[in-house]
Coordinates of C-alpha atoms in Angstrom, one line a residue:
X1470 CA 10.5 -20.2 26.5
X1471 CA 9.6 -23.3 28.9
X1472 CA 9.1 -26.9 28.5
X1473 CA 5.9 -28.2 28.0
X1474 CA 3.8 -30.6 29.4
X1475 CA 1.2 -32.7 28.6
X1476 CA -2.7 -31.2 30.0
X1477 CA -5.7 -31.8 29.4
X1478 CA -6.1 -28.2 28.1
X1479 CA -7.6 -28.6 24.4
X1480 CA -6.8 -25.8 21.9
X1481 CA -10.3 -23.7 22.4
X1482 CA -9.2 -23.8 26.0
X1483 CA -5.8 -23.0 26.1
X1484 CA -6.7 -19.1 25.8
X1485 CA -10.2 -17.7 27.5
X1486 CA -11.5 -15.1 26.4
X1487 CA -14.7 -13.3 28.2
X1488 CA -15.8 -9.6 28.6
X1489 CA -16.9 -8.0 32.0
X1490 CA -17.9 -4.8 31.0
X1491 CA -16.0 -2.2 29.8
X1492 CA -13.2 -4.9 29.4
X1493 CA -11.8 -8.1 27.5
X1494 CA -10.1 -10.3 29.1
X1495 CA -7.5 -12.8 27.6
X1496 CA -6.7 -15.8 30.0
X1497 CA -3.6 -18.2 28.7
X1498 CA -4.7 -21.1 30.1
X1499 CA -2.2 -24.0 30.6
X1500 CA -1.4 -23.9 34.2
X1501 CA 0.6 -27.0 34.1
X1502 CA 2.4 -25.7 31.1
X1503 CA 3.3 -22.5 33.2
X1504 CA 1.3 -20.8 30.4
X1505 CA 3.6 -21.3 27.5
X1506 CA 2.1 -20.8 23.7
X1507 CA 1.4 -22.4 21.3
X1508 CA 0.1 -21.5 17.6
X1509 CA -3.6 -22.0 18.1
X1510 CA -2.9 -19.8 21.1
X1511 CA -1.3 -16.9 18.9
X1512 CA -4.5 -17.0 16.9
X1513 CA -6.7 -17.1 19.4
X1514 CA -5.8 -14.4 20.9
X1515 CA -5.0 -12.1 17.5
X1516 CA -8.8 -12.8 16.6
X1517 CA -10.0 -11.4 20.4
X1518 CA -8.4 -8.8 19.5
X1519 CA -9.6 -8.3 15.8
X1520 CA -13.5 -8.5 17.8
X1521 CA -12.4 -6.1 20.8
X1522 CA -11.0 -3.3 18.3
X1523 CA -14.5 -3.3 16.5
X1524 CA -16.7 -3.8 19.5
X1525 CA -17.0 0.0 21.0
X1526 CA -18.3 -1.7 24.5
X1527 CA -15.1 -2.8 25.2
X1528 CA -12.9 -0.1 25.9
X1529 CA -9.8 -1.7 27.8
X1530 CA -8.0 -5.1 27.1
X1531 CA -7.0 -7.2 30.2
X1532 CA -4.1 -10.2 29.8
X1533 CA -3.4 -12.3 32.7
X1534 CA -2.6 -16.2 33.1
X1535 CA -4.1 -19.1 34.8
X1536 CA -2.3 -20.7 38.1
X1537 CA 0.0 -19.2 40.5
X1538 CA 3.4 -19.4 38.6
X1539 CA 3.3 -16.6 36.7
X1540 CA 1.7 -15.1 32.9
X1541 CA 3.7 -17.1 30.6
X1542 CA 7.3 -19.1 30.3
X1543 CA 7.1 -18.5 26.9
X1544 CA 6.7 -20.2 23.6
X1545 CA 6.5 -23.9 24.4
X1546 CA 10.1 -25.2 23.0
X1547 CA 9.4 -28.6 23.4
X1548 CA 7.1 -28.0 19.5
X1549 CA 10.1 -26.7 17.9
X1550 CA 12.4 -29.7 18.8
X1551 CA 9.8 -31.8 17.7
X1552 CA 9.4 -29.5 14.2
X1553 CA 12.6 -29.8 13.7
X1554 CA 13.7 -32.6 14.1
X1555 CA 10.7 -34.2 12.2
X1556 CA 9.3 -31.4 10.3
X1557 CA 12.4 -29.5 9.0
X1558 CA 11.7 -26.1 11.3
X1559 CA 8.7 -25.1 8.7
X1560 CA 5.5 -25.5 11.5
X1561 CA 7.9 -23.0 13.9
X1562 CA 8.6 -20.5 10.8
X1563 CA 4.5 -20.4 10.8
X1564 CA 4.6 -19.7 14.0
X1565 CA 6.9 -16.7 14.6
X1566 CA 5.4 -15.5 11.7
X1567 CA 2.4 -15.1 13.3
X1568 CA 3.5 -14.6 16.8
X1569 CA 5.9 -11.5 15.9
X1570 CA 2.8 -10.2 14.2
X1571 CA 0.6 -10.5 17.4
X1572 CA 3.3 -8.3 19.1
X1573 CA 3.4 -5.3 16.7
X1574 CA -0.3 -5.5 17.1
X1575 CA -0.4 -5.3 20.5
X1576 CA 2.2 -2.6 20.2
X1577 CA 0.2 -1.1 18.1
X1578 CA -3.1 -1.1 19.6
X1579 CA -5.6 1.1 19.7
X1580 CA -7.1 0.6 22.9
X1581 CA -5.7 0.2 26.5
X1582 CA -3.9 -3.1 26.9
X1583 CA -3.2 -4.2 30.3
X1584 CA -0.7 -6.7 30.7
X1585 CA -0.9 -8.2 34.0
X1586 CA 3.1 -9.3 34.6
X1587 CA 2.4 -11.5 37.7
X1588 CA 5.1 -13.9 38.5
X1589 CA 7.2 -15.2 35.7
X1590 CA 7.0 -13.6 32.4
X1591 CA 9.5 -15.1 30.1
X1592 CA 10.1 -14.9 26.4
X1593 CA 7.1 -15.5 24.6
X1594 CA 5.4 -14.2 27.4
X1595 CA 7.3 -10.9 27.7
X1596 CA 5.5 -10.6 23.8
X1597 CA 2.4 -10.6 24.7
X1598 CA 2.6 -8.3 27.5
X1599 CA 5.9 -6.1 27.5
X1600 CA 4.7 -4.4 24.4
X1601 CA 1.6 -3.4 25.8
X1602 CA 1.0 0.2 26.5
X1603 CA 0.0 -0.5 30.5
X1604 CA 2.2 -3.2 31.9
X1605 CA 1.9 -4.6 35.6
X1606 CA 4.8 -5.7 37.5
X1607 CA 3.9 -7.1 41.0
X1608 CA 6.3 -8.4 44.2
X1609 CA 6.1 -11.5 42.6
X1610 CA 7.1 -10.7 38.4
X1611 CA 10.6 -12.8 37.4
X1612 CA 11.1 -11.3 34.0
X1613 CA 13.4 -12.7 31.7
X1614 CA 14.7 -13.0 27.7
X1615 CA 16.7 -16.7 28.6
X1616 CA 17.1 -17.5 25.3
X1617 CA 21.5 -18.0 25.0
X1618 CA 20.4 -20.7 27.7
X1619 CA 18.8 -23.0 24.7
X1620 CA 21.4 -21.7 21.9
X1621 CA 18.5 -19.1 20.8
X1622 CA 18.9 -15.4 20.9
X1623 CA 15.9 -12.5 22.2
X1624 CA 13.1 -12.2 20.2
X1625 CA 9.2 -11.3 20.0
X1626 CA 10.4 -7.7 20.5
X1627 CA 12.6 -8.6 22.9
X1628 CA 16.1 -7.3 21.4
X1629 CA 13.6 -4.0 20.3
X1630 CA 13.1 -3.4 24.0
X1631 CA 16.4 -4.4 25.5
X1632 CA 18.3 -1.8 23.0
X1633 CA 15.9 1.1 24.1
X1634 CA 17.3 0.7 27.9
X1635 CA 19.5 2.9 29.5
X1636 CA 23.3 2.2 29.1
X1637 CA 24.6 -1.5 28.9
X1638 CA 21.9 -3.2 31.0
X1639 CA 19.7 -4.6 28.1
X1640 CA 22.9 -6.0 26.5
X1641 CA 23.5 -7.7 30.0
X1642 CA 20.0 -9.0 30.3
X1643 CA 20.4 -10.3 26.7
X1644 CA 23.4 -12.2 27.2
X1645 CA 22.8 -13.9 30.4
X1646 CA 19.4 -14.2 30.3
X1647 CA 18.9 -13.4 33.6
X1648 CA 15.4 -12.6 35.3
X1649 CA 15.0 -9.2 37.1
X1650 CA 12.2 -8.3 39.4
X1651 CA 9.5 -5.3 39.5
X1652 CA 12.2 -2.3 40.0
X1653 CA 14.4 -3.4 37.6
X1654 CA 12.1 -4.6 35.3
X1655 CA 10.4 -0.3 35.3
X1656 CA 14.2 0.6 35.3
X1657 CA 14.5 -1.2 32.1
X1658 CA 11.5 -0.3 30.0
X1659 CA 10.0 -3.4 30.6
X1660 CA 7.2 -2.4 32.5
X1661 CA 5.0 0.6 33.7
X1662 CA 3.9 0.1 36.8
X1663 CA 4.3 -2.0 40.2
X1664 CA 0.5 -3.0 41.9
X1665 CA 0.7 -5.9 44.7
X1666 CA -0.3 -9.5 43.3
X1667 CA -2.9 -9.5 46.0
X1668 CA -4.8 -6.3 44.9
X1669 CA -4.9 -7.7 41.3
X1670 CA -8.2 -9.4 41.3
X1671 CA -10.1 -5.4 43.0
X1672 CA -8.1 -4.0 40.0
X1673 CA -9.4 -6.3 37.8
X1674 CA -13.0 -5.9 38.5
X1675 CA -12.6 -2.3 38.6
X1676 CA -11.9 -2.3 35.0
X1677 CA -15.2 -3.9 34.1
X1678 CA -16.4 -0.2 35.5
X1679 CA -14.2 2.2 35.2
X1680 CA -11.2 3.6 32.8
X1681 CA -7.8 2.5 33.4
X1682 CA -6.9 6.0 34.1
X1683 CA -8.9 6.4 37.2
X1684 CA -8.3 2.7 38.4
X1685 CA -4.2 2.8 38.6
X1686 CA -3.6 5.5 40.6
X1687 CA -6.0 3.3 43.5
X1688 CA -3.8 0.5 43.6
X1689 CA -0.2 1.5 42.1
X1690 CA 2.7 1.4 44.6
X1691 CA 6.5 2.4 44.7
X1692 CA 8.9 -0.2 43.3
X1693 CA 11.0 -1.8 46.0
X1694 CA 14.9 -1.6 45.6
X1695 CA 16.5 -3.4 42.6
X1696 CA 19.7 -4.7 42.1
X1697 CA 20.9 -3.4 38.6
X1698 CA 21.2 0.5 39.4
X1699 CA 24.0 -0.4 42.1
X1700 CA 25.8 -2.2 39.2
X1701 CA 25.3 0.3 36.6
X1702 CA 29.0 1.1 36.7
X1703 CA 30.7 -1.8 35.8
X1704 CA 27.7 -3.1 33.6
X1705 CA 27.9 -0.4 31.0
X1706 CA 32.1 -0.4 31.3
X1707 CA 32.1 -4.3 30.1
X1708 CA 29.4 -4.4 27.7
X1709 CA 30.1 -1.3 26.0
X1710 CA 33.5 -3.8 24.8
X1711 CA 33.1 -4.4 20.9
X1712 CA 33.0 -8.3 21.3
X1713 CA 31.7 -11.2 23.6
X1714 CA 35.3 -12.0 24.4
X1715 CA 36.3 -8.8 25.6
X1716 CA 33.0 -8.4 27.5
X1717 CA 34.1 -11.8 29.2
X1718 CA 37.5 -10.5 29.4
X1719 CA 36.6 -7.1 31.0
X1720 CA 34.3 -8.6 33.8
X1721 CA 36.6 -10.9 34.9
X1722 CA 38.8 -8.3 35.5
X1723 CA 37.0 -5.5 37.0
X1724 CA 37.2 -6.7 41.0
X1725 CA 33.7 -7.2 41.6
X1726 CA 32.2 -10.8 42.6
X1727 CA 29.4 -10.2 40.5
X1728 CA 30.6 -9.5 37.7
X1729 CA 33.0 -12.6 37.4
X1730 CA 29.7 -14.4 38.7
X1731 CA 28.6 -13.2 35.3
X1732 CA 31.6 -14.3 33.2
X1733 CA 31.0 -17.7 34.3
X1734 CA 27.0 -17.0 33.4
X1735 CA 28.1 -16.6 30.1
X1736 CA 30.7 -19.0 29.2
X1737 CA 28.2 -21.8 30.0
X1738 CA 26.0 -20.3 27.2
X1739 CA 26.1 -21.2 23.7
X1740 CA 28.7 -19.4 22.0
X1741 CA 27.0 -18.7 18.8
X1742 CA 23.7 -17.3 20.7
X1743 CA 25.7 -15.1 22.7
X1744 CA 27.6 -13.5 19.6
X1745 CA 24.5 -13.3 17.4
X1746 CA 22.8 -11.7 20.4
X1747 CA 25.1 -8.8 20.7
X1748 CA 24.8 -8.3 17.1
X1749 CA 21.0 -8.3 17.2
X1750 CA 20.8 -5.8 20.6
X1751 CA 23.4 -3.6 18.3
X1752 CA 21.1 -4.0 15.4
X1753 CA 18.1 -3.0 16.9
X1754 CA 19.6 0.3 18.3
X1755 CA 20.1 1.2 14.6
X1756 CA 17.1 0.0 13.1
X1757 CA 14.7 1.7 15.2
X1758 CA 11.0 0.6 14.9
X1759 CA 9.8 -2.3 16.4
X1760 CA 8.8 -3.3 12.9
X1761 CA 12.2 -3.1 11.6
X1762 CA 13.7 -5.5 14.3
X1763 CA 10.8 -7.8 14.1
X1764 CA 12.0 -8.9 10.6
X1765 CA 15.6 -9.0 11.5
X1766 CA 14.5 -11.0 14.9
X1767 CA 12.5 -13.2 12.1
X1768 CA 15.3 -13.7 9.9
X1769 CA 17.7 -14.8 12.8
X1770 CA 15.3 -16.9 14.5
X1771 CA 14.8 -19.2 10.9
X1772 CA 18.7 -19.0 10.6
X1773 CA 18.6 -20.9 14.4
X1774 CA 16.6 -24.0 13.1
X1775 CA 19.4 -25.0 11.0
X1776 CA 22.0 -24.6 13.6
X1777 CA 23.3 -27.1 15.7
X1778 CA 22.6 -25.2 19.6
X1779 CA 19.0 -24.9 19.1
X1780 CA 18.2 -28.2 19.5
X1781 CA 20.6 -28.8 21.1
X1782 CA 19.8 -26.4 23.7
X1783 CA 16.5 -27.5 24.5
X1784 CA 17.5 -31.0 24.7
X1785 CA 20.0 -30.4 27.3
X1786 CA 17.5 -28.5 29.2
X1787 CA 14.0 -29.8 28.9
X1788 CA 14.3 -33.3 26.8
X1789 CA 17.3 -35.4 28.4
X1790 CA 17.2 -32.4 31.2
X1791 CA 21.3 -32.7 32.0
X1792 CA 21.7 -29.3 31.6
X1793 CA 24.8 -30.4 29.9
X1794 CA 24.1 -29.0 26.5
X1795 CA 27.6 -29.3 23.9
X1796 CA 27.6 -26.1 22.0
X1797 CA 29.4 -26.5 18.1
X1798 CA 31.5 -24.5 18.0
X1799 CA 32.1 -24.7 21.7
X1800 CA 34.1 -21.5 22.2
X1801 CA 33.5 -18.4 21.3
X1802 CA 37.0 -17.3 19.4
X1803 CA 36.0 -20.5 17.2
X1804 CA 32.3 -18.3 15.7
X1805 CA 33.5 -16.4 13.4
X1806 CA 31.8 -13.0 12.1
X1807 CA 30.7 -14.7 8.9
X1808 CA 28.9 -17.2 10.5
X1809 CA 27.3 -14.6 12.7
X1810 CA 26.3 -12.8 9.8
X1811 CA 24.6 -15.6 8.1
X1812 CA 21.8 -15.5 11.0
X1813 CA 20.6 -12.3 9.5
X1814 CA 20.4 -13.2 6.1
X1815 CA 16.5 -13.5 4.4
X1816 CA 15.6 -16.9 4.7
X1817 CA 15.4 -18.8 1.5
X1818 CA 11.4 -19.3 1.8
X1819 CA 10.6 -15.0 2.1
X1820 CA 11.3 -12.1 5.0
X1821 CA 8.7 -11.2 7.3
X1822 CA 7.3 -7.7 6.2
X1823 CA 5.6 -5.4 8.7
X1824 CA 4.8 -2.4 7.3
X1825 CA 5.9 1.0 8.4
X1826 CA 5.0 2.3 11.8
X1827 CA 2.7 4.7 12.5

């Protein structure tokens, strides 16, 4: 998710949409924004997609962003403060409704969909691509779930994915929220492939010609080294602990720098997020289908408006900017497993249902 600011980008703009060939192309198109969405936006591009599926002269699907800083922060947080705190959360309940559909559609469809990861890919912006069945890493992709930084907790998918990778190191992306680069990002399921940002633009306009089949293989690379693999060890020891306060516990004592690095990561998040997070990542491992997490994701994330750290979260980090947000409760032994359980609890106004998958 990422602050917003204000462009001249009207709504008809803010996604492009063209087709070169073979191929549609979706273009989120607030630069100064780094990308993030909005509603309109979520629309837009579910109704490209409606046209593409039904048009048999395009055959491939091609998401990128404008500017240089990346595909998408995600879903611009600065409208849910504003919802909230004037509108009682119901214009962001629209919206996830929505958005969490556009992600099982684009998980579920039928044609190639190239996700072109390029730079940062955050939150909202890991829904729109990380669910798509070719996604591009390059030198340059920072992806991320941040969410415990704002007193939020994964969604769009993201717990779904970060369940599904191997040992503890989705529950430690979820939690801290940190961003991982092109290796790590394939090591976790998040991605498919790793094609320099420079060759993006040949790739591109090969797709206008040729299957996406025959293009990869021209321009994909090996991944460079990552850094989670050589941390494996005492990553999957400290997570695989029952609670948040033993994971804290465990990796302060373990010996290594990083991992008491990642203690302190975690103690400045909000406590709440970071306890309903672990439940969620746990959750999803048993649920299964995307489907099936997408409604418990939608039921946490309307059990967040009417929570104190939300707000409160994206105050501290993109309205008053102090990054000195004041969690309630402000430590974890004081969130207590009912109050983690009410997060996953229908929402008095209806569940989001999403069908079976196929």
């Amino acid at each position: 998710m990422t602050d917003s600011v204000t462009d001249r980008v009207t709504d008809d703009d803010a996604v492009l949409t063209r087709v070169e060939g073979r191929a549609g192309h979706l273009t989120l198109n607030r630069p100064r924004a780094l990308n993030s969405l909005t509603h309109p936006m979520v629309t837009r591009i579910a109704e490209a997609l409606t046209a593409w599926e039904r048009d048999p002269a395009v055959e491939t699907v091609v998401i990128d962003g404008a500017g240089e800083r990346g595909l998408c922060a995600g879903g611009d947080i600065r409208l849910i403060h504003q919802d909230v705190t004037s509108g009682g959360g119901a214009a962001s309940r629209a919206f996830w409704r929505d958005e969490y559909r556009l992600n099982v559609r684009i998980a579920r469809y039928p044609k190639p969909y190239v996700a072109l990861m390029d730079g940062i890919v955050m939150g909202g912006g890991v829904g729109v691509s990380a669910h798509g069945g070719v996604r591009i890493v390059t030198e340059r992709s920072r992806v991320a779930m941040p969410e415990t930084t704002i007193g939020f907790v994964p969604d769009v998918g993201g717990t779904h994915l970060l369940a599904r990778a191997p040992g503890e190191l989705g529950t430690h992306l979820a939690l801290t929220g940190v961003p991982v680069g092109a290796a790590d990002a394939l090591r976790c399921g998040l991605a498919d492939h790793v094609v320099p940002s420079g060759q993006l633009p040949a790739l591109t306009r090969d797709l206008a010609v040729e299957p996406v089949a025959d293009v990869l293989p021209r321009y994909a690379v090996e991944a460079p080294a990552g850094t989670l693999d050589g941390r494996r060890e005492w990553i999957d020891h400290c997570y695989a602990a029952e609670t948040v306060e033993e994971i804290v516990d465990r990796l302060m004592a373990v010996g290594e720098p990083a991992a008491k690095e990642t203690a302190e990561t975690l103690l400045a998040k909000s406590p709440t997020a970071l306890k309903v997070t672990l439940a969620a990542v746990r959750g999803a491992r048993a649920l299964g289908s995307l489907e099936r997490v997408m409604e418990q994701e939608y039921r946490v994330s309307c059990a967040a408006l009417s929570r104190p750290d939300l707000i409160e979260g994206i105050r501290a980090q993109v309205i008053d900017k102090d990054r000195r947000p004041r969690w309630t409760p402000a430590a974890l032994a004081e969130v207590t497993d009912a109050e983690v359980a009410d997060f996953f609890v229908p929402p008095v106004d209806g569940d989001l249902r999403l069908g079976d998958a196929p």
